[in-house]
């Protein structure tokens, strides 16, 4: 769903993730629709030198969608949003659609009442205003994205990429999300709980970057890494290493390592027949119990259930020919933006 003024980068994120034909990568296309309140009516962009975008479809095209994405737009007073747009969002959610907002599109969800009693986020610049406007929502201004009962909200600009890939990963598996991320030339996974703002997202001097240490840790994920061993390899004290790590990645070393280990475990569950015990050892967990605990905490289901859904030998392989990780799982997903 696009509303004026349209933030073009965030709109483009939804188009890039869900609106491109990637059948050459073994991924069935989504049924992608761009909808607006007045189809055929040009909408002005939020850019400094505005241009227009014209949705061809009306709000009725949202009916039956599996996912509705609300593109970013400048926050307005609740009554200033088109009431038919808010009603269409409420109806889509009531029908079971996942609803995802990009950046300040979260205010549209709030005006529709979809954030009441839910955890959510938005761009840190708007967080205080959002909490004031929607007092029953639990606004977290620190994180990249939040999912709460079928409603996903993301922070500013590039965090929308993380939220969209998170949803792809959840519904279609890590392999599909990684393929899309590779084509977009972006990291395949940043955890939603990472900080929105990091002190040094691009280090001024590449020699000071922790990237070589992180790349080594991922390449040797089976090793029993700790803050102490990584700090020693980086020739830093543990305290300095932990501070630099948070400043550069927005995450703690422990949380980041667990995330990378679970990402590696997902890949092995999808692509191999290794046992859970073997996978736990391959990704650096000291027991399958620990793997199961962290897997369920981060993914929401057990490793065995994940393999049944996305493993290369699943029934889905017979349906779509992509090993259960192509297309939209059991259906051709409909995405309305």
CSV table of C-alpha atoms in Angstrom, one decimal:
chain,number,residue,atom,x,y,z
A,1,UNK,CA,0.0,0.0,0.0
A,2,UNK,CA,1.4,3.4,-1.0
A,3,UNK,CA,0.3,6.7,0.4
A,4,UNK,CA,1.4,10.2,-0.5
A,5,UNK,CA,4.2,11.3,0.0
A,6,UNK,CA,5.9,8.0,-0.9
A,7,UNK,CA,9.4,7.3,0.4
A,8,UNK,CA,11.0,5.8,-2.6
A,9,UNK,CA,13.9,3.9,-1.1
A,10,UNK,CA,11.6,2.0,1.3
A,11,UNK,CA,9.1,1.3,-1.5
A,12,UNK,CA,11.9,0.1,-3.6
A,13,UNK,CA,13.0,-2.4,-0.9
A,14,UNK,CA,9.6,-4.1,-1.1
A,15,UNK,CA,9.8,-4.2,-4.9
A,16,UNK,CA,13.3,-5.6,-4.8
A,17,UNK,CA,12.5,-8.4,-2.3
A,18,UNK,CA,9.0,-9.4,-3.4
A,19,UNK,CA,8.5,-7.9,-6.9
A,20,UNK,CA,11.3,-9.3,-9.0
A,21,UNK,CA,11.1,-12.5,-11.1
A,22,UNK,CA,13.8,-14.8,-9.7
A,23,UNK,CA,12.8,-18.0,-11.4
A,24,UNK,CA,16.4,-18.2,-12.8
A,25,UNK,CA,17.5,-18.7,-9.2
A,26,UNK,CA,14.9,-21.4,-8.6
A,27,UNK,CA,12.5,-19.1,-6.7
A,28,UNK,CA,8.9,-18.8,-7.9
A,29,UNK,CA,7.7,-15.2,-8.2
A,30,UNK,CA,5.2,-13.7,-5.8
A,31,UNK,CA,1.9,-12.4,-7.0
A,32,UNK,CA,3.0,-8.8,-6.5
A,33,UNK,CA,0.6,-5.9,-6.5
A,34,UNK,CA,1.0,-2.1,-5.9
A,35,UNK,CA,-2.2,-0.7,-4.5
A,36,UNK,CA,-3.4,2.8,-3.7
A,37,UNK,CA,-6.5,4.6,-2.5
A,38,UNK,CA,-7.1,6.1,-6.0
A,39,UNK,CA,-5.8,3.8,-8.7
A,40,UNK,CA,-4.4,5.7,-11.7
A,41,UNK,CA,-3.8,8.8,-9.5
A,42,UNK,CA,-0.1,9.8,-9.4
A,43,UNK,CA,1.3,10.1,-5.9
A,44,UNK,CA,4.1,12.5,-5.1
A,45,UNK,CA,7.4,11.1,-3.7
A,46,UNK,CA,9.0,12.4,-0.5
A,47,UNK,CA,12.2,13.2,-2.4
A,48,UNK,CA,13.8,16.7,-2.3
A,49,UNK,CA,12.9,17.1,-6.0
A,50,UNK,CA,9.7,15.1,-6.0
A,51,UNK,CA,8.5,12.9,-8.8
A,52,UNK,CA,5.4,10.7,-8.9
A,53,UNK,CA,4.5,7.0,-8.8
A,54,UNK,CA,1.1,5.8,-10.0
A,55,UNK,CA,-0.5,2.6,-8.5
A,56,UNK,CA,-2.6,0.9,-11.0
A,57,UNK,CA,-4.7,-1.1,-8.5
A,58,UNK,CA,-7.1,0.0,-5.8
A,59,UNK,CA,-7.4,-1.2,-2.2
A,60,UNK,CA,-9.7,-4.1,-3.3
A,61,UNK,CA,-6.7,-5.8,-4.8
A,62,UNK,CA,-5.4,-6.4,-1.2
A,63,UNK,CA,-8.2,-8.9,-0.6
A,64,UNK,CA,-6.8,-12.4,-0.2
A,65,UNK,CA,-3.2,-11.3,0.1
A,66,UNK,CA,-0.8,-13.3,2.3
A,67,UNK,CA,1.3,-10.2,3.0
A,68,UNK,CA,0.5,-6.5,3.0
A,69,UNK,CA,3.4,-4.1,3.0
A,70,UNK,CA,2.9,-0.5,4.0
A,71,UNK,CA,5.5,1.7,2.4
A,72,UNK,CA,7.0,4.6,4.4
A,73,UNK,CA,5.3,8.0,4.2
A,74,UNK,CA,5.5,11.1,6.4
A,75,UNK,CA,3.6,10.6,9.7
A,76,UNK,CA,0.2,12.3,9.8
A,77,UNK,CA,-2.5,12.8,12.3
A,78,UNK,CA,-4.6,9.7,12.6
A,79,UNK,CA,-7.7,11.3,11.0
A,80,UNK,CA,-5.6,12.5,8.0
A,81,UNK,CA,-5.0,9.0,6.7
A,82,UNK,CA,-7.7,7.8,4.3
A,83,UNK,CA,-10.2,5.9,6.3
A,84,UNK,CA,-10.7,3.4,3.6
A,85,UNK,CA,-7.0,2.6,3.7
A,86,UNK,CA,-7.1,2.0,7.4
A,87,UNK,CA,-10.2,-0.2,7.1
A,88,UNK,CA,-8.5,-2.2,4.3
A,89,UNK,CA,-5.5,-2.9,6.6
A,90,UNK,CA,-7.8,-4.0,9.4
A,91,UNK,CA,-9.7,-6.3,7.1
A,92,UNK,CA,-6.5,-7.8,5.7
A,93,UNK,CA,-5.2,-8.6,9.2
A,94,UNK,CA,-8.5,-10.0,10.2
A,95,UNK,CA,-8.4,-12.3,7.2
A,96,UNK,CA,-5.0,-13.6,8.4
A,97,UNK,CA,-2.6,-11.6,6.2
A,98,UNK,CA,0.8,-10.7,7.7
A,99,UNK,CA,1.2,-6.9,7.7
A,100,UNK,CA,4.6,-5.3,7.5
A,101,UNK,CA,5.4,-1.6,7.7
A,102,UNK,CA,8.6,0.0,6.4
A,103,UNK,CA,10.0,2.8,8.6
A,104,UNK,CA,7.3,5.5,9.2
A,105,UNK,CA,4.7,3.3,7.6
A,106,UNK,CA,4.3,2.1,11.2
A,107,UNK,CA,2.2,5.2,11.9
A,108,UNK,CA,-0.4,3.9,9.4
A,109,UNK,CA,-0.6,0.6,11.2
A,110,UNK,CA,-1.0,2.6,14.5
A,111,UNK,CA,-3.8,4.7,13.1
A,112,UNK,CA,-5.5,1.4,12.0
A,113,UNK,CA,-5.3,0.1,15.5
A,114,UNK,CA,-3.0,-2.7,14.6
A,115,UNK,CA,-0.3,-1.7,17.1
A,116,UNK,CA,-2.6,-1.7,20.2
A,117,UNK,CA,-1.0,-3.9,22.8
A,118,UNK,CA,1.8,-5.0,20.5
A,119,UNK,CA,5.6,-4.6,20.5
A,120,UNK,CA,6.8,-2.5,17.6
A,121,UNK,CA,9.4,-0.1,16.3
A,122,UNK,CA,10.0,2.7,13.8
A,123,UNK,CA,12.8,5.0,12.8
A,124,UNK,CA,14.5,6.2,16.0
A,125,UNK,CA,13.7,9.9,15.0
A,126,UNK,CA,10.0,9.1,15.3
A,127,UNK,CA,9.9,6.8,18.3
A,128,UNK,CA,8.9,9.3,20.9
A,129,UNK,CA,6.1,10.7,18.8
A,130,UNK,CA,4.9,7.2,18.0
A,131,UNK,CA,4.8,6.2,21.7
A,132,UNK,CA,2.9,9.4,22.5
A,133,UNK,CA,0.4,8.8,19.6
A,134,UNK,CA,-0.2,5.2,20.4
A,135,UNK,CA,0.2,4.8,24.2
A,136,UNK,CA,-0.9,1.2,24.3
A,137,UNK,CA,1.8,0.1,21.9
A,138,UNK,CA,5.3,-0.9,23.3
A,139,UNK,CA,7.6,1.0,21.0
A,140,UNK,CA,11.3,-0.1,21.1
A,141,UNK,CA,13.4,2.6,19.4
A,142,UNK,CA,16.6,0.5,19.6
A,143,UNK,CA,15.9,-2.5,17.3
A,144,UNK,CA,15.9,-3.0,13.6
A,145,UNK,CA,12.6,-4.8,13.4
A,146,UNK,CA,9.9,-6.4,15.6
A,147,UNK,CA,7.4,-9.2,14.8
A,148,UNK,CA,4.4,-9.5,17.1
A,149,UNK,CA,1.5,-11.8,16.2
A,150,UNK,CA,1.6,-11.3,12.4
A,151,UNK,CA,2.5,-7.6,12.5
A,152,UNK,CA,6.0,-6.7,11.6
A,153,UNK,CA,7.4,-3.1,12.0
A,154,UNK,CA,10.8,-2.0,10.9
A,155,UNK,CA,13.1,0.9,11.6
A,156,UNK,CA,14.5,3.4,9.2
A,157,UNK,CA,15.6,2.9,5.6
A,158,UNK,CA,17.8,-0.2,5.3
A,159,UNK,CA,16.2,-1.9,8.3
A,160,UNK,CA,13.3,-2.6,5.9
A,161,UNK,CA,15.6,-4.9,4.0
A,162,UNK,CA,16.3,-6.9,7.2
A,163,UNK,CA,12.6,-7.1,8.0
A,164,UNK,CA,11.7,-8.3,4.5
A,165,UNK,CA,14.4,-10.9,4.5
A,166,UNK,CA,13.4,-12.0,7.9
A,167,UNK,CA,9.9,-12.8,6.7
A,168,UNK,CA,11.3,-14.6,3.6
A,169,UNK,CA,13.5,-16.6,5.8
A,170,UNK,CA,10.7,-17.5,8.2
A,171,UNK,CA,8.3,-18.5,5.4
A,172,UNK,CA,10.5,-19.9,2.7
A,173,UNK,CA,13.7,-20.9,4.5
A,174,UNK,CA,17.3,-19.7,4.9
A,175,UNK,CA,18.3,-20.8,1.4
A,176,UNK,CA,15.8,-18.6,-0.4
A,177,UNK,CA,16.6,-15.6,1.8
A,178,UNK,CA,20.3,-16.1,1.2
A,179,UNK,CA,19.7,-16.2,-2.6
A,180,UNK,CA,17.7,-13.0,-2.6
A,181,UNK,CA,20.3,-11.3,-0.3
A,182,UNK,CA,23.1,-12.4,-2.6
A,183,UNK,CA,21.4,-10.8,-5.6
A,184,UNK,CA,20.8,-7.7,-3.6
A,185,UNK,CA,24.4,-7.7,-2.4
A,186,UNK,CA,23.4,-7.3,1.3
A,187,UNK,CA,24.0,-9.4,4.4
A,188,UNK,CA,21.7,-12.4,4.4
A,189,UNK,CA,20.8,-12.0,8.1
A,190,UNK,CA,20.9,-9.2,10.7
A,191,UNK,CA,19.0,-10.0,13.8
A,192,UNK,CA,15.9,-7.8,14.6
A,193,UNK,CA,17.3,-7.2,18.1
A,194,UNK,CA,20.4,-5.4,16.8
A,195,UNK,CA,20.7,-1.7,17.5
A,196,UNK,CA,19.3,0.7,15.0
A,197,UNK,CA,22.3,3.0,15.5
A,198,UNK,CA,25.9,1.8,15.7
A,199,UNK,CA,28.8,4.0,16.5
A,200,UNK,CA,30.9,3.0,13.5
A,201,UNK,CA,28.9,1.3,10.8
A,202,UNK,CA,31.7,1.9,8.3
A,203,UNK,CA,35.1,2.2,10.0
A,204,UNK,CA,37.1,5.1,8.8
A,205,UNK,CA,40.2,2.9,8.5
A,206,UNK,CA,39.6,-0.6,7.2
A,207,UNK,CA,42.7,-1.8,9.2
A,208,UNK,CA,40.7,-1.0,12.4
A,209,UNK,CA,37.7,-3.1,11.3
A,210,UNK,CA,36.8,-6.3,13.1
A,211,UNK,CA,35.6,-7.8,9.7
A,212,UNK,CA,38.6,-10.1,9.4
A,213,UNK,CA,37.9,-11.5,12.9
A,214,UNK,CA,34.2,-12.0,12.1
A,215,UNK,CA,34.9,-13.6,8.8
A,216,UNK,CA,37.4,-16.0,10.4
A,217,UNK,CA,34.9,-16.8,13.2
A,218,UNK,CA,32.1,-17.7,10.7
A,219,UNK,CA,34.6,-19.8,8.6
A,220,UNK,CA,35.5,-21.7,11.7
A,221,UNK,CA,32.1,-21.6,13.4
A,222,UNK,CA,32.6,-25.1,14.9
A,223,UNK,CA,35.3,-23.8,17.2
A,224,UNK,CA,34.4,-22.9,20.8
A,225,UNK,CA,34.7,-19.2,20.3
A,226,UNK,CA,34.4,-16.9,23.3
A,227,UNK,CA,34.9,-13.2,23.9
A,228,UNK,CA,38.2,-14.1,25.3
A,229,UNK,CA,39.5,-16.1,22.3
A,230,UNK,CA,38.2,-13.6,19.8
A,231,UNK,CA,39.7,-10.7,21.8
A,232,UNK,CA,43.0,-12.5,21.9
A,233,UNK,CA,42.9,-13.1,18.1
A,234,UNK,CA,42.2,-9.4,17.7
A,235,UNK,CA,45.0,-8.4,20.1
A,236,UNK,CA,42.7,-6.5,22.4
A,237,UNK,CA,41.6,-6.7,25.9
A,238,UNK,CA,38.2,-8.4,26.4
A,239,UNK,CA,36.7,-5.1,27.5
A,240,UNK,CA,38.0,-3.1,24.5
A,241,UNK,CA,37.0,-5.9,22.1
A,242,UNK,CA,33.4,-6.1,23.5
A,243,UNK,CA,33.1,-2.3,23.3
A,244,UNK,CA,34.4,-2.2,19.7
A,245,UNK,CA,32.2,-5.1,18.7
A,246,UNK,CA,29.1,-3.4,19.9
A,247,UNK,CA,30.1,-0.1,18.2
A,248,UNK,CA,30.8,-1.9,14.9
A,249,UNK,CA,28.0,-4.5,14.7
A,250,UNK,CA,25.3,-3.2,17.1
A,251,UNK,CA,25.3,-6.6,18.8
A,252,UNK,CA,27.2,-8.3,21.6
A,253,UNK,CA,29.8,-11.0,20.7
A,254,UNK,CA,27.8,-13.8,22.4
A,255,UNK,CA,24.5,-12.8,20.7
A,256,UNK,CA,26.2,-12.5,17.3
A,257,UNK,CA,27.9,-15.9,17.6
A,258,UNK,CA,24.7,-17.6,18.5
A,259,UNK,CA,23.0,-16.0,15.5
A,260,UNK,CA,25.7,-17.1,13.2
A,261,UNK,CA,25.6,-20.7,14.6
A,262,UNK,CA,21.8,-20.9,14.2
A,263,UNK,CA,22.1,-19.5,10.6
A,264,UNK,CA,24.7,-22.3,9.8
A,265,UNK,CA,22.4,-24.9,11.5
A,266,UNK,CA,19.5,-23.8,9.3
A,267,UNK,CA,21.6,-24.3,6.2
A,268,UNK,CA,22.6,-27.8,7.3
A,269,UNK,CA,19.1,-28.7,8.2
A,270,UNK,CA,17.9,-27.6,4.7
A,271,UNK,CA,20.7,-29.1,2.7
A,272,UNK,CA,22.0,-32.2,4.5
A,273,UNK,CA,20.8,-35.4,6.3
A,274,UNK,CA,23.1,-34.9,9.2
A,275,UNK,CA,21.6,-35.7,12.6
A,276,UNK,CA,20.8,-33.0,15.1
A,277,UNK,CA,23.8,-34.2,17.2
A,278,UNK,CA,26.1,-33.9,14.2
A,279,UNK,CA,24.8,-30.4,13.3
A,280,UNK,CA,25.3,-29.2,16.8
A,281,UNK,CA,29.0,-30.1,16.6
A,282,UNK,CA,29.4,-28.7,13.2
A,283,UNK,CA,28.1,-25.2,14.2
A,284,UNK,CA,29.9,-25.0,17.6
A,285,UNK,CA,27.3,-25.9,20.1
A,286,UNK,CA,28.5,-28.3,22.8
A,287,UNK,CA,25.4,-30.4,22.8
A,288,UNK,CA,22.2,-30.9,20.8
A,289,UNK,CA,20.2,-29.7,23.8
A,290,UNK,CA,21.9,-26.3,23.6
A,291,UNK,CA,21.3,-26.2,19.8
A,292,UNK,CA,17.6,-27.0,20.3
A,293,UNK,CA,17.3,-24.4,23.0
A,294,UNK,CA,18.8,-21.5,21.0
A,295,UNK,CA,17.1,-22.6,17.8
A,296,UNK,CA,13.7,-22.5,19.3
A,297,UNK,CA,14.4,-19.2,21.0
A,298,UNK,CA,15.6,-17.5,17.8
A,299,UNK,CA,13.4,-19.3,15.2
A,300,UNK,CA,10.3,-20.2,17.2
A,301,UNK,CA,10.3,-23.9,16.2
A,302,UNK,CA,12.5,-27.0,16.9
A,303,UNK,CA,15.3,-28.0,14.5
A,304,UNK,CA,13.3,-31.1,13.6
A,305,UNK,CA,10.2,-29.1,12.7
A,306,UNK,CA,12.3,-26.7,10.6
A,307,UNK,CA,13.8,-29.6,8.7
A,308,UNK,CA,10.4,-31.1,8.0
A,309,UNK,CA,9.3,-27.8,6.5
A,310,UNK,CA,12.4,-26.7,4.6
A,311,UNK,CA,14.6,-29.8,4.3
A,312,UNK,CA,15.6,-31.0,0.8
A,313,UNK,CA,13.6,-34.2,1.2
A,314,UNK,CA,10.3,-32.6,2.1
A,315,UNK,CA,7.0,-33.1,0.3
A,316,UNK,CA,7.4,-29.5,-1.0
A,317,UNK,CA,10.2,-30.7,-3.2
A,318,UNK,CA,7.7,-32.7,-5.2
A,319,UNK,CA,5.4,-29.7,-5.5
A,320,UNK,CA,7.7,-26.9,-6.7
A,321,UNK,CA,10.9,-28.7,-7.7
A,322,UNK,CA,13.1,-26.5,-5.5
A,323,UNK,CA,13.6,-28.7,-2.4
A,324,UNK,CA,11.0,-27.0,-0.4
A,325,UNK,CA,12.8,-23.6,-0.6
A,326,UNK,CA,11.5,-22.2,-3.8
A,327,UNK,CA,8.4,-20.2,-4.4
A,328,UNK,CA,6.0,-19.7,-1.5
A,329,UNK,CA,6.2,-23.1,0.2
A,330,UNK,CA,2.7,-24.5,-0.2
A,331,UNK,CA,1.3,-21.7,-2.3
A,332,UNK,CA,2.0,-18.8,-4.6
A,333,UNK,CA,2.2,-15.9,-2.1
A,334,UNK,CA,0.3,-12.8,-2.8
A,335,UNK,CA,2.0,-9.6,-1.8
A,336,UNK,CA,0.2,-6.2,-1.8
A,337,UNK,CA,2.3,-3.1,-1.4
